[in-house]
mmCIF file with all atom_site columns, C-alpha atoms and ligand atoms in Angstrom:
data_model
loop_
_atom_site.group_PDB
_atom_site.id
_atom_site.type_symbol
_atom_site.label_atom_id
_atom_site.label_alt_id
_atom_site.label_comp_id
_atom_site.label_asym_id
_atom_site.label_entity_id
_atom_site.label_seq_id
_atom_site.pdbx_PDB_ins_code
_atom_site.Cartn_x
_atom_site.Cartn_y
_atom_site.Cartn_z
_atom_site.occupancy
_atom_site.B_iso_or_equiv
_atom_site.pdbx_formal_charge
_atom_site.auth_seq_id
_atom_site.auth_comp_id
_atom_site.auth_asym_id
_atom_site.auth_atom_id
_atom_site.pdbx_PDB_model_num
ATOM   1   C  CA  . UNK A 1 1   ? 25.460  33.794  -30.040 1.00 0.00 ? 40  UNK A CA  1
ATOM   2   C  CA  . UNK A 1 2   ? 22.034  32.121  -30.133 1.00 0.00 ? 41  UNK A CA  1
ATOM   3   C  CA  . UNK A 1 3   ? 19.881  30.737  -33.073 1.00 0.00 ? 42  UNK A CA  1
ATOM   4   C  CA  . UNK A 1 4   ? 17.655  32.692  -34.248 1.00 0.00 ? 43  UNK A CA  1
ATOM   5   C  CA  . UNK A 1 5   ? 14.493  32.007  -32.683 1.00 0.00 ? 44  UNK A CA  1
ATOM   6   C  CA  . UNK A 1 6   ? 12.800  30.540  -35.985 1.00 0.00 ? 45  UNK A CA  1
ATOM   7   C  CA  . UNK A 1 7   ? 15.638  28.288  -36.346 1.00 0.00 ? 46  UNK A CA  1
ATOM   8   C  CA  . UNK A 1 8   ? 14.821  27.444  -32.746 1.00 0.00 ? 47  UNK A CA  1
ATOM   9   C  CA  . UNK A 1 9   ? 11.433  26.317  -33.250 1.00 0.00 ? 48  UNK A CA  1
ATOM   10  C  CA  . UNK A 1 10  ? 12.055  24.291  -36.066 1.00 0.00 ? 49  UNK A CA  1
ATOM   11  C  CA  . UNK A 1 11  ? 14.475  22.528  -33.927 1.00 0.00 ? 50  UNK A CA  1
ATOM   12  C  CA  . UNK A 1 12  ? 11.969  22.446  -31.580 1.00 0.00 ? 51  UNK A CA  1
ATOM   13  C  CA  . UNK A 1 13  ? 9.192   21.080  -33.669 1.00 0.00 ? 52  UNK A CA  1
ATOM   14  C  CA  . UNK A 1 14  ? 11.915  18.279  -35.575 1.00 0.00 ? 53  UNK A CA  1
ATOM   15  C  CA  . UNK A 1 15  ? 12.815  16.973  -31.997 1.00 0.00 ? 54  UNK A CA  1
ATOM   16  C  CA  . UNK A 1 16  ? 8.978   17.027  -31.295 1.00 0.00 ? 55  UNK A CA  1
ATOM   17  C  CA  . UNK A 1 17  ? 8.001   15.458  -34.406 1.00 0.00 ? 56  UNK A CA  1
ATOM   18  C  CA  . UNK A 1 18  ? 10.672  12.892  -33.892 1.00 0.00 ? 57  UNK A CA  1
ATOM   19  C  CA  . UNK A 1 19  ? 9.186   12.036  -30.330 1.00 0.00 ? 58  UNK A CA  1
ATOM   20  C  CA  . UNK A 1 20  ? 5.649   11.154  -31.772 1.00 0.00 ? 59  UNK A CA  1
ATOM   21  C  CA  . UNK A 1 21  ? 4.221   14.885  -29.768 1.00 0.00 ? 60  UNK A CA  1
ATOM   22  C  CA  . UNK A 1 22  ? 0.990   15.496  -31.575 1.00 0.00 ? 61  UNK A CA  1
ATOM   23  C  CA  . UNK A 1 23  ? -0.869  19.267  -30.532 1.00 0.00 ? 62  UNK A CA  1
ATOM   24  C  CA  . UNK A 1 24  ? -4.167  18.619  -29.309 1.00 0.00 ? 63  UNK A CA  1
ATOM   25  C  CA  . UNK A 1 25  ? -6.245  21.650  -28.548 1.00 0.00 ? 64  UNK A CA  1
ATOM   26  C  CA  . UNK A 1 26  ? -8.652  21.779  -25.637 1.00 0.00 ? 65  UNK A CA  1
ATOM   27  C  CA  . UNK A 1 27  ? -10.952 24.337  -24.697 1.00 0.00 ? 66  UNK A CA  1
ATOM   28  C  CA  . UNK A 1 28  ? -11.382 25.602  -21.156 1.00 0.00 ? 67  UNK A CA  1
ATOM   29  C  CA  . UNK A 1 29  ? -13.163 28.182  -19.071 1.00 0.00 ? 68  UNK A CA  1
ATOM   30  C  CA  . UNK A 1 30  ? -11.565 31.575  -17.672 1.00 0.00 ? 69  UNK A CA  1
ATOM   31  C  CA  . UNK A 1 31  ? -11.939 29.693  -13.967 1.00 0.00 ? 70  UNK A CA  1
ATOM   32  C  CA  . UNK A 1 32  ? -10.455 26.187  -16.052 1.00 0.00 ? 71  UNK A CA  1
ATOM   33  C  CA  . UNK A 1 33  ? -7.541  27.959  -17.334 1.00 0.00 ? 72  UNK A CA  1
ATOM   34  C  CA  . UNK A 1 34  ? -6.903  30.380  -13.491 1.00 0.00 ? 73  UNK A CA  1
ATOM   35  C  CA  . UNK A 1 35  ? -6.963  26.534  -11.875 1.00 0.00 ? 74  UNK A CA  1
ATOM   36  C  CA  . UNK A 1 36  ? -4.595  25.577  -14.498 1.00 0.00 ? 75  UNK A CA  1
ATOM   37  C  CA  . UNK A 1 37  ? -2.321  28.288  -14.036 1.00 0.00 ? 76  UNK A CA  1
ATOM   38  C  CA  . UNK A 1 38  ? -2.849  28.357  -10.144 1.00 0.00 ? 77  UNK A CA  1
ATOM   39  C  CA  . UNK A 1 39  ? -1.840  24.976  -9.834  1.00 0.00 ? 78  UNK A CA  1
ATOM   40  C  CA  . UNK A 1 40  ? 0.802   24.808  -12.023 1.00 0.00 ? 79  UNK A CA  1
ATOM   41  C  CA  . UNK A 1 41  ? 2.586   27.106  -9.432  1.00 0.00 ? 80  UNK A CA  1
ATOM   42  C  CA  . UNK A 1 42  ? 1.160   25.707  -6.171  1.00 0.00 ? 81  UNK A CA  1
ATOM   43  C  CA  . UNK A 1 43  ? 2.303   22.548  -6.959  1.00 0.00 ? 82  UNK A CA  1
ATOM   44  C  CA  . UNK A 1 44  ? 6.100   23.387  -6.653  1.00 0.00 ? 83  UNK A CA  1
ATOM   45  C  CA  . UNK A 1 45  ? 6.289   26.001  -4.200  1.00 0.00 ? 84  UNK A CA  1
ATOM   46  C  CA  . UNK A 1 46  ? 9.910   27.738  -4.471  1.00 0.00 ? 85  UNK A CA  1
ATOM   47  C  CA  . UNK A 1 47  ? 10.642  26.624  -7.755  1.00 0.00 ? 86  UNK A CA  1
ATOM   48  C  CA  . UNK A 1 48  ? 9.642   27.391  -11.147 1.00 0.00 ? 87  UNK A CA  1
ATOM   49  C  CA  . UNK A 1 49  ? 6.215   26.586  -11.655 1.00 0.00 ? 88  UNK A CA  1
ATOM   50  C  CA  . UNK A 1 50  ? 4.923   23.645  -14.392 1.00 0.00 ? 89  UNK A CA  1
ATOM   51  C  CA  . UNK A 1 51  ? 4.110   24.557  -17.864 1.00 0.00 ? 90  UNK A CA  1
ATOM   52  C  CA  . UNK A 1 52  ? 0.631   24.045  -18.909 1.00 0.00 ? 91  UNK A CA  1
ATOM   53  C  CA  . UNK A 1 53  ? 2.302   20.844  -20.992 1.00 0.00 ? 92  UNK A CA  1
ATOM   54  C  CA  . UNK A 1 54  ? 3.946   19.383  -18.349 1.00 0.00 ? 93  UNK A CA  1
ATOM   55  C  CA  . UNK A 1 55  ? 1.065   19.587  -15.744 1.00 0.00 ? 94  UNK A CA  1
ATOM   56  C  CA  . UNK A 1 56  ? -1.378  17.979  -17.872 1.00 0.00 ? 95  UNK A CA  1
ATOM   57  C  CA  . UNK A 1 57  ? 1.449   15.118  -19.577 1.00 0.00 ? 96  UNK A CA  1
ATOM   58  C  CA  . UNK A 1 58  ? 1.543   14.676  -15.452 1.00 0.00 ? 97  UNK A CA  1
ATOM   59  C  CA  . UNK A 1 59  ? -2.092  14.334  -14.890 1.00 0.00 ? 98  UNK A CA  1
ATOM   60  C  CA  . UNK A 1 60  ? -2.895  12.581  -17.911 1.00 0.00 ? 99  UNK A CA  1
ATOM   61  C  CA  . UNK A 1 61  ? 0.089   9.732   -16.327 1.00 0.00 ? 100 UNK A CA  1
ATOM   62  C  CA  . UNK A 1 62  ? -0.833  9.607   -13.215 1.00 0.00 ? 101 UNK A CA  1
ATOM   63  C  CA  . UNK A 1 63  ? -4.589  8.839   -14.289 1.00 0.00 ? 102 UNK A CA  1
ATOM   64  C  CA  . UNK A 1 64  ? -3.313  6.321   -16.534 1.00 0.00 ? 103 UNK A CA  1
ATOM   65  C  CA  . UNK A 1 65  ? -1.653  4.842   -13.356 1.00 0.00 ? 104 UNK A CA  1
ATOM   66  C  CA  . UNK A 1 66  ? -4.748  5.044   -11.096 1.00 0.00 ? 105 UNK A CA  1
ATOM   67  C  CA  . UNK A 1 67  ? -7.501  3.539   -13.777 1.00 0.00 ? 106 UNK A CA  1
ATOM   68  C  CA  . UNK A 1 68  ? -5.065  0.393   -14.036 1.00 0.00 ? 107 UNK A CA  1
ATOM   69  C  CA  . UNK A 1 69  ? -5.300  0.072   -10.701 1.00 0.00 ? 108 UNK A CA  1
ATOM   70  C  CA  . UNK A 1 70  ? -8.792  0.519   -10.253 1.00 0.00 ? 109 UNK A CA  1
ATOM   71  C  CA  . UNK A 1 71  ? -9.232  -1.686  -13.078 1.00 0.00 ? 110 UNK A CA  1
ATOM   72  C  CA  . UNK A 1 72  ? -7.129  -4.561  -11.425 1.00 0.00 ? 111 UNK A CA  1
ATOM   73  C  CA  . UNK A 1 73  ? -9.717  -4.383  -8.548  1.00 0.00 ? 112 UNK A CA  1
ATOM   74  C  CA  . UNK A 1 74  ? -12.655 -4.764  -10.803 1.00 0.00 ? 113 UNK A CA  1
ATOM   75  C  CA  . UNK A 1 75  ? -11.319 -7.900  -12.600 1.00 0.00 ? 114 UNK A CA  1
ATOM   76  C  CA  . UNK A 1 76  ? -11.817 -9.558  -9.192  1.00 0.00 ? 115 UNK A CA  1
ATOM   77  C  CA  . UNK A 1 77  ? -15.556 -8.541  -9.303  1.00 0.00 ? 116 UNK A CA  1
ATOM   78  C  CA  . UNK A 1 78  ? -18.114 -10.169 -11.212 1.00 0.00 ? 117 UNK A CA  1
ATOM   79  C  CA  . UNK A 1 79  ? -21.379 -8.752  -12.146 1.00 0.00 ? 118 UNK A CA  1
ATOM   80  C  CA  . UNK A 1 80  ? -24.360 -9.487  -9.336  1.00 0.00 ? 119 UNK A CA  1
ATOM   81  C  CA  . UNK A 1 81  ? -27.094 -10.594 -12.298 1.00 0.00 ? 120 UNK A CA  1
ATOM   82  C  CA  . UNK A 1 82  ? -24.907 -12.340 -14.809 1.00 0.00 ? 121 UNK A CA  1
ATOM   83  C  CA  . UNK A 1 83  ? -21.902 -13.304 -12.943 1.00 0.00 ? 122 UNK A CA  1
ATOM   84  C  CA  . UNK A 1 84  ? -19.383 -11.626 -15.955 1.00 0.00 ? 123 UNK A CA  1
ATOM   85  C  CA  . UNK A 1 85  ? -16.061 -10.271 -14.860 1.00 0.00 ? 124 UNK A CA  1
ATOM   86  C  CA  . UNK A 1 86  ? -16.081 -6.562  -14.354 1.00 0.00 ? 125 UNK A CA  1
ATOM   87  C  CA  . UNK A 1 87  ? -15.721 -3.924  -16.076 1.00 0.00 ? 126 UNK A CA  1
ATOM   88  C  CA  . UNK A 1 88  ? -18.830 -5.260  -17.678 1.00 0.00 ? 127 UNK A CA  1
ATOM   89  C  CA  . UNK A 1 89  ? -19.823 -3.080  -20.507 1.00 0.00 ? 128 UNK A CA  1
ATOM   90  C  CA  . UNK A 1 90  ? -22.743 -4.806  -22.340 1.00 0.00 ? 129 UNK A CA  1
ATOM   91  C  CA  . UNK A 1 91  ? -25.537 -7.283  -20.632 1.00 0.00 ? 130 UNK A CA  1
ATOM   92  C  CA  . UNK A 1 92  ? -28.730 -7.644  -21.360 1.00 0.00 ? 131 UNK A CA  1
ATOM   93  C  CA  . UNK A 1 93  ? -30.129 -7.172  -17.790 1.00 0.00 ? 132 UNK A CA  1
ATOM   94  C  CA  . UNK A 1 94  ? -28.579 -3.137  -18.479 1.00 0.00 ? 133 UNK A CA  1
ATOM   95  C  CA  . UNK A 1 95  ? -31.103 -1.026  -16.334 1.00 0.00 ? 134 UNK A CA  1
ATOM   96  C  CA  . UNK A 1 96  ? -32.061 -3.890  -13.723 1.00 0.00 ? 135 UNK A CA  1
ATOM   97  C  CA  . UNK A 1 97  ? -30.147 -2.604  -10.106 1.00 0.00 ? 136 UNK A CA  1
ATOM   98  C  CA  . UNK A 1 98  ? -28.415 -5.926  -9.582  1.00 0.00 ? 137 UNK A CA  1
ATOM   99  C  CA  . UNK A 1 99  ? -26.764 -5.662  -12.872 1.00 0.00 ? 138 UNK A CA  1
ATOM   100 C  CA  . UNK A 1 100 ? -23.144 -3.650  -13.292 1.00 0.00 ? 139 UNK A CA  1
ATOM   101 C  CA  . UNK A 1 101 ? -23.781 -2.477  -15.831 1.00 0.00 ? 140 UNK A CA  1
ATOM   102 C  CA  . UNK A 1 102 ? -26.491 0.059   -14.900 1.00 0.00 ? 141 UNK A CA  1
ATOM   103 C  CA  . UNK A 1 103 ? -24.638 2.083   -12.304 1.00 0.00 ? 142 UNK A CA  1
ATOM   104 C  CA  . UNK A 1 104 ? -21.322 0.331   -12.312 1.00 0.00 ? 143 UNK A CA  1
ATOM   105 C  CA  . UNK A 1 105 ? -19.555 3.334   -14.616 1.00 0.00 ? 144 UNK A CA  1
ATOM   106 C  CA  . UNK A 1 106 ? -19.922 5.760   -11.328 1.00 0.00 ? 145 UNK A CA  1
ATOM   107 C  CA  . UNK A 1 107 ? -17.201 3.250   -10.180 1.00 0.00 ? 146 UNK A CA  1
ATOM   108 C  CA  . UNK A 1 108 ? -14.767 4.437   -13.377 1.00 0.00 ? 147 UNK A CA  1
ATOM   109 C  CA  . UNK A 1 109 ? -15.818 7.985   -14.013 1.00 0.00 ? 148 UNK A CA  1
ATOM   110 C  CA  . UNK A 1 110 ? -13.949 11.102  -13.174 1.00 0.00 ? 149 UNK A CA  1
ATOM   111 C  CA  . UNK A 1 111 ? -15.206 12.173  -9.902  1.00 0.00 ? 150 UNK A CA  1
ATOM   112 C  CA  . UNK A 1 112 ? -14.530 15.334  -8.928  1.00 0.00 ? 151 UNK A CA  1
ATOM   113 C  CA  . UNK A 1 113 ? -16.810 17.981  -6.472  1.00 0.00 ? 152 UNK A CA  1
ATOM   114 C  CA  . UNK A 1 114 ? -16.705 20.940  -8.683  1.00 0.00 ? 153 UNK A CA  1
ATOM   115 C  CA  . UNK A 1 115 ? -19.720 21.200  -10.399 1.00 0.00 ? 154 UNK A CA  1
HETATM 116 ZN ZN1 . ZN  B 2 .   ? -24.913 -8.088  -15.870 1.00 0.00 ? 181 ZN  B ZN1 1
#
């Protein structure tokens, strides 16, 4: 016979606890959240689908794993006005075109074409 299911989540929220899992809440649109759940599924056809957890844990990793490599690439850059290794995120010639600084964060952001 099973636990009962609020012996289950306590379980549940020990192990979690134990692991260092923190709840953050986010807040998304109806279209955000169809995506989300969209997704979820289309990303493993014929199997079960991700939880909403897992999918974002996922996304949040593989970010992680991009931005260090994009970052790896700037360290071999150098700023056109003041010749400081990028990312450069303070410099007094902020605003001129030659600097990094001034447009250089398009090169980090989150692109995406949804608007
Ligand atoms: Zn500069």
């Amino acid at each position: 016979m099973g636990k009962p299911s609020a012996e289950r989540k306590a379980v549940q929220r020990a192990r979690e606890a134990q692991q260092g899992i923190g709840k953050l809440e986010i807040h998304l649109s109806v279209r955000e959240r169809e995506i989300l759940r969209r997704n979820c599924a289309l990303r493993r056809p014929g199997r079960e689908p991700y939880g909403a957890d897992e999918y974002v844990e996922l996304l949040i990793l593989q970010d992680g794993e991009r931005l260090e490599r994009e970052l790896k690439a700037l360290h071999n850059r150098r700023c056109g006005k003041c010749g400081d290794k990028l990312p450069v995120t303070e410099c007094c010639h902020d605003g001129d075109s030659q600097c990094w600084v001034t447009l250089g964060w398009h090169e980090t952001k989150l692109k995406t074409n949804v608007s």
